[in-house]
């Protein structure tokens, strides 16, 4: 199975990405277990977290076959190879750096760059993006997403990221959101695995309720 196929399978099961910004390696497995138990199948450790490559390696080993693991805030081409060496297969960024996107695609990883405009969206897709992260969602709106959906290829997956809470999900989904990236609403430094699991279940239940 290719990395893209593994991502597609994980996304079909649960199109919610848990963003573990600030997580530490010694806690990441317990938190990952809470998320996977709740139903999450895609886990992201941003590169500006403490020892992110260690956390990615731990998650990749622990959840092989159960969840897709990757890095967020990937800003440099050289970071793509480092993430891959740690076992990560998902390259997520807040921006649409076509060099980073192309490097990820060339190595067979899944690129999910951040976009805020149609120009960025089309450039990212041309460079090899597998899905798009509408970021920051707080600066956009469901109306903005709906307008983008009207011009983007129909199979383009767009995930709003930033400020997403359960009560906002329905409006975004009506506008065409294929899933969401979830940060501090699911995990923030200092939270226990139990806390994370409880929040994760709320998001899963909200998504499943439509």
Tab-separated table of C-alpha atoms in Angstrom:
chain	number	residue	atom	x	y	z
A	1	UNK	CA	0.000	0.000	0.000
A	2	UNK	CA	1.329	3.435	-0.884
A	3	UNK	CA	1.427	6.299	1.585
A	4	UNK	CA	-1.333	8.008	-0.402
A	5	UNK	CA	-3.519	4.909	-0.199
A	6	UNK	CA	-2.886	4.624	3.540
A	7	UNK	CA	-3.843	8.278	3.959
A	8	UNK	CA	-6.962	7.864	1.833
A	9	UNK	CA	-8.033	4.870	3.914
A	10	UNK	CA	-7.407	6.706	7.181
A	11	UNK	CA	-9.221	9.778	5.886
A	12	UNK	CA	-12.222	7.682	4.850
A	13	UNK	CA	-12.434	6.282	8.381
A	14	UNK	CA	-12.082	9.650	10.107
A	15	UNK	CA	-11.299	12.911	8.261
A	16	UNK	CA	-10.220	14.702	11.426
A	17	UNK	CA	-6.537	15.452	11.998
A	18	UNK	CA	-5.336	15.736	15.589
A	19	UNK	CA	-2.712	18.487	15.794
A	20	UNK	CA	-0.475	17.840	18.815
A	21	UNK	CA	1.343	21.144	18.988
A	22	UNK	CA	3.601	21.254	22.027
A	23	UNK	CA	3.382	17.548	22.828
A	24	UNK	CA	6.440	15.963	24.455
A	25	UNK	CA	7.915	12.597	23.457
A	26	UNK	CA	7.390	11.080	26.913
A	27	UNK	CA	3.636	11.720	26.755
A	28	UNK	CA	2.898	11.367	23.065
A	29	UNK	CA	2.119	7.651	23.019
A	30	UNK	CA	-0.474	7.845	25.790
A	31	UNK	CA	-2.101	10.826	24.100
A	32	UNK	CA	-1.985	9.069	20.738
A	33	UNK	CA	-3.628	6.013	22.285
A	34	UNK	CA	-6.450	8.151	23.658
A	35	UNK	CA	-7.004	9.691	20.237
A	36	UNK	CA	-6.915	6.399	18.341
A	37	UNK	CA	-9.239	4.801	20.898
A	38	UNK	CA	-11.678	7.662	20.303
A	39	UNK	CA	-11.572	7.021	16.552
A	40	UNK	CA	-8.868	9.337	15.187
A	41	UNK	CA	-6.728	7.845	12.423
A	42	UNK	CA	-4.515	10.828	11.465
A	43	UNK	CA	-2.018	12.319	13.925
A	44	UNK	CA	0.172	15.389	13.379
A	45	UNK	CA	3.107	16.605	15.442
A	46	UNK	CA	4.077	20.163	14.452
A	47	UNK	CA	7.784	20.719	13.919
A	48	UNK	CA	7.825	23.538	16.489
A	49	UNK	CA	6.982	21.057	19.257
A	50	UNK	CA	9.657	19.755	21.669
A	51	UNK	CA	11.726	17.042	19.921
A	52	UNK	CA	9.100	16.562	17.196
A	53	UNK	CA	10.977	13.893	15.265
A	54	UNK	CA	11.213	11.743	18.395
A	55	UNK	CA	7.466	12.063	18.942
A	56	UNK	CA	6.766	11.243	15.295
A	57	UNK	CA	8.985	8.157	15.480
A	58	UNK	CA	7.229	6.945	18.627
A	59	UNK	CA	3.781	7.439	17.119
A	60	UNK	CA	4.744	5.814	13.823
A	61	UNK	CA	6.005	2.700	15.622
A	62	UNK	CA	3.147	2.505	18.095
A	63	UNK	CA	0.312	2.989	15.641
A	64	UNK	CA	1.593	1.331	12.492
A	65	UNK	CA	-1.445	0.042	10.650
A	66	UNK	CA	-3.806	1.934	12.965
A	67	UNK	CA	-3.095	5.587	12.183
A	68	UNK	CA	-1.239	7.759	9.687
A	69	UNK	CA	1.416	9.917	11.349
A	70	UNK	CA	3.169	13.006	10.087
A	71	UNK	CA	4.503	16.464	10.801
A	72	UNK	CA	2.962	19.890	10.775
A	73	UNK	CA	4.600	23.287	10.295
A	74	UNK	CA	6.984	21.769	7.755
A	75	UNK	CA	8.589	24.877	6.289
A	76	UNK	CA	11.807	23.622	4.679
A	77	UNK	CA	12.577	21.062	2.010
A	78	UNK	CA	15.210	19.447	4.234
A	79	UNK	CA	12.583	18.823	6.905
A	80	UNK	CA	10.648	16.584	4.515
A	81	UNK	CA	13.414	13.996	4.460
A	82	UNK	CA	13.873	14.215	8.232
A	83	UNK	CA	10.185	13.560	8.844
A	84	UNK	CA	10.280	10.594	6.484
A	85	UNK	CA	13.338	9.173	8.225
A	86	UNK	CA	11.435	9.335	11.508
A	87	UNK	CA	8.571	7.333	10.002
A	88	UNK	CA	6.221	10.173	9.178
A	89	UNK	CA	4.370	10.027	5.858
A	90	UNK	CA	2.272	13.179	6.101
A	91	UNK	CA	3.776	16.618	5.399
A	92	UNK	CA	1.516	19.437	6.611
A	93	UNK	CA	2.318	23.147	6.443
A	94	UNK	CA	0.650	26.473	7.231
A	95	UNK	CA	1.694	27.793	3.822
A	96	UNK	CA	1.854	26.713	0.193
A	97	UNK	CA	5.588	26.417	-0.438
A	98	UNK	CA	5.631	24.633	-3.788
A	99	UNK	CA	9.189	23.386	-3.196
A	100	UNK	CA	8.166	21.643	0.024
A	101	UNK	CA	5.017	20.242	-1.606
A	102	UNK	CA	6.938	18.927	-4.596
A	103	UNK	CA	9.659	17.414	-2.383
A	104	UNK	CA	7.025	15.555	-0.369
A	105	UNK	CA	5.216	14.332	-3.473
A	106	UNK	CA	8.469	13.253	-5.121
A	107	UNK	CA	9.324	11.089	-2.103
A	108	UNK	CA	5.878	9.524	-2.062
A	109	UNK	CA	4.635	11.352	1.021
A	110	UNK	CA	1.257	13.022	1.398
A	111	UNK	CA	1.453	16.830	1.158
A	112	UNK	CA	-1.241	18.881	2.851
A	113	UNK	CA	-0.233	22.547	2.558
A	114	UNK	CA	-1.993	25.585	3.930
A	115	UNK	CA	-3.845	27.863	1.542
A	116	UNK	CA	-5.933	31.016	1.916
A	117	UNK	CA	-6.684	31.966	-1.707
A	118	UNK	CA	-7.620	30.232	-4.976
A	119	UNK	CA	-4.210	31.178	-6.392
A	120	UNK	CA	-2.448	29.318	-3.574
A	121	UNK	CA	-4.860	26.411	-3.850
A	122	UNK	CA	-4.230	25.823	-7.556
A	123	UNK	CA	-0.463	26.271	-7.149
A	124	UNK	CA	-0.456	23.712	-4.335
A	125	UNK	CA	-2.450	21.194	-6.364
A	126	UNK	CA	-0.165	21.681	-9.369
A	127	UNK	CA	2.851	20.989	-7.125
A	128	UNK	CA	1.394	17.679	-5.955
A	129	UNK	CA	-0.742	18.390	-2.874
A	130	UNK	CA	-3.031	15.533	-1.857
A	131	UNK	CA	-5.400	17.805	0.085
A	132	UNK	CA	-5.568	21.432	1.157
A	133	UNK	CA	-5.628	23.069	4.563
A	134	UNK	CA	-7.703	26.265	4.658
A	135	UNK	CA	-5.707	28.247	7.190
A	136	UNK	CA	-6.341	30.140	9.309
A	137	UNK	CA	-10.021	29.276	9.223
A	138	UNK	CA	-10.699	32.158	11.607
A	139	UNK	CA	-9.706	34.540	8.794
A	140	UNK	CA	-12.023	32.844	6.318
A	141	UNK	CA	-15.626	31.658	6.588
A	142	UNK	CA	-17.893	28.919	5.244
A	143	UNK	CA	-18.890	31.368	2.505
A	144	UNK	CA	-15.255	31.669	1.417
A	145	UNK	CA	-14.908	27.901	1.321
A	146	UNK	CA	-18.126	27.538	-0.676
A	147	UNK	CA	-16.817	29.992	-3.252
A	148	UNK	CA	-13.532	28.082	-3.525
A	149	UNK	CA	-15.342	24.772	-3.881
A	150	UNK	CA	-17.146	26.184	-6.911
A	151	UNK	CA	-13.887	26.545	-8.837
A	152	UNK	CA	-11.609	23.838	-7.432
A	153	UNK	CA	-11.598	20.327	-8.928
A	154	UNK	CA	-14.554	18.434	-7.471
A	155	UNK	CA	-12.384	15.788	-5.811
A	156	UNK	CA	-10.233	18.344	-3.947
A	157	UNK	CA	-10.342	17.806	-0.209
A	158	UNK	CA	-10.271	21.057	1.756
A	159	UNK	CA	-9.887	20.992	5.527
A	160	UNK	CA	-10.484	24.154	7.574
A	161	UNK	CA	-7.913	24.512	10.360
A	162	UNK	CA	-7.835	27.069	13.146
A	163	UNK	CA	-10.452	27.782	15.760
A	164	UNK	CA	-12.603	24.785	14.886
A	165	UNK	CA	-14.938	23.679	17.681
A	166	UNK	CA	-17.801	21.164	17.494
A	167	UNK	CA	-20.553	23.764	17.190
A	168	UNK	CA	-18.952	25.270	14.063
A	169	UNK	CA	-18.483	22.042	12.138
A	170	UNK	CA	-21.959	21.793	10.593
A	171	UNK	CA	-21.752	25.139	8.784
A	172	UNK	CA	-18.299	24.331	7.408
A	173	UNK	CA	-19.452	20.917	6.223
A	174	UNK	CA	-22.423	22.439	4.409
A	175	UNK	CA	-19.949	24.716	2.614
A	176	UNK	CA	-17.910	21.736	1.445
A	177	UNK	CA	-15.357	20.953	4.146
A	178	UNK	CA	-14.082	17.398	3.679
A	179	UNK	CA	-12.688	17.253	7.198
A	180	UNK	CA	-10.905	19.366	9.789
A	181	UNK	CA	-7.561	19.905	11.462
A	182	UNK	CA	-8.084	20.216	15.211
A	183	UNK	CA	-5.543	21.867	17.456
A	184	UNK	CA	-5.995	23.260	20.958
A	185	UNK	CA	-9.649	22.229	21.034
A	186	UNK	CA	-8.399	18.629	21.217
A	187	UNK	CA	-4.890	18.919	22.675
A	188	UNK	CA	-2.975	21.628	24.481
A	189	UNK	CA	0.212	21.274	26.539
A	190	UNK	CA	-0.587	20.176	30.073
A	191	UNK	CA	-3.672	18.168	29.185
A	192	UNK	CA	-3.841	14.546	30.309
A	193	UNK	CA	-4.505	11.670	27.948
A	194	UNK	CA	-7.927	11.292	29.555
A	195	UNK	CA	-8.733	14.939	28.831
A	196	UNK	CA	-7.642	14.519	25.229
A	197	UNK	CA	-9.693	11.365	24.823
A	198	UNK	CA	-12.835	13.037	26.157
A	199	UNK	CA	-12.477	16.000	23.796
A	200	UNK	CA	-11.690	13.698	20.889
A	201	UNK	CA	-14.866	11.695	21.481
A	202	UNK	CA	-16.932	14.876	21.353
A	203	UNK	CA	-15.508	15.756	17.933
A	204	UNK	CA	-16.008	12.221	16.649
A	205	UNK	CA	-19.613	12.169	17.824
A	206	UNK	CA	-20.266	15.560	16.245
A	207	UNK	CA	-18.755	14.467	12.938
A	208	UNK	CA	-20.697	11.193	12.904
A	209	UNK	CA	-23.922	13.024	13.664
A	210	UNK	CA	-23.463	14.949	10.433
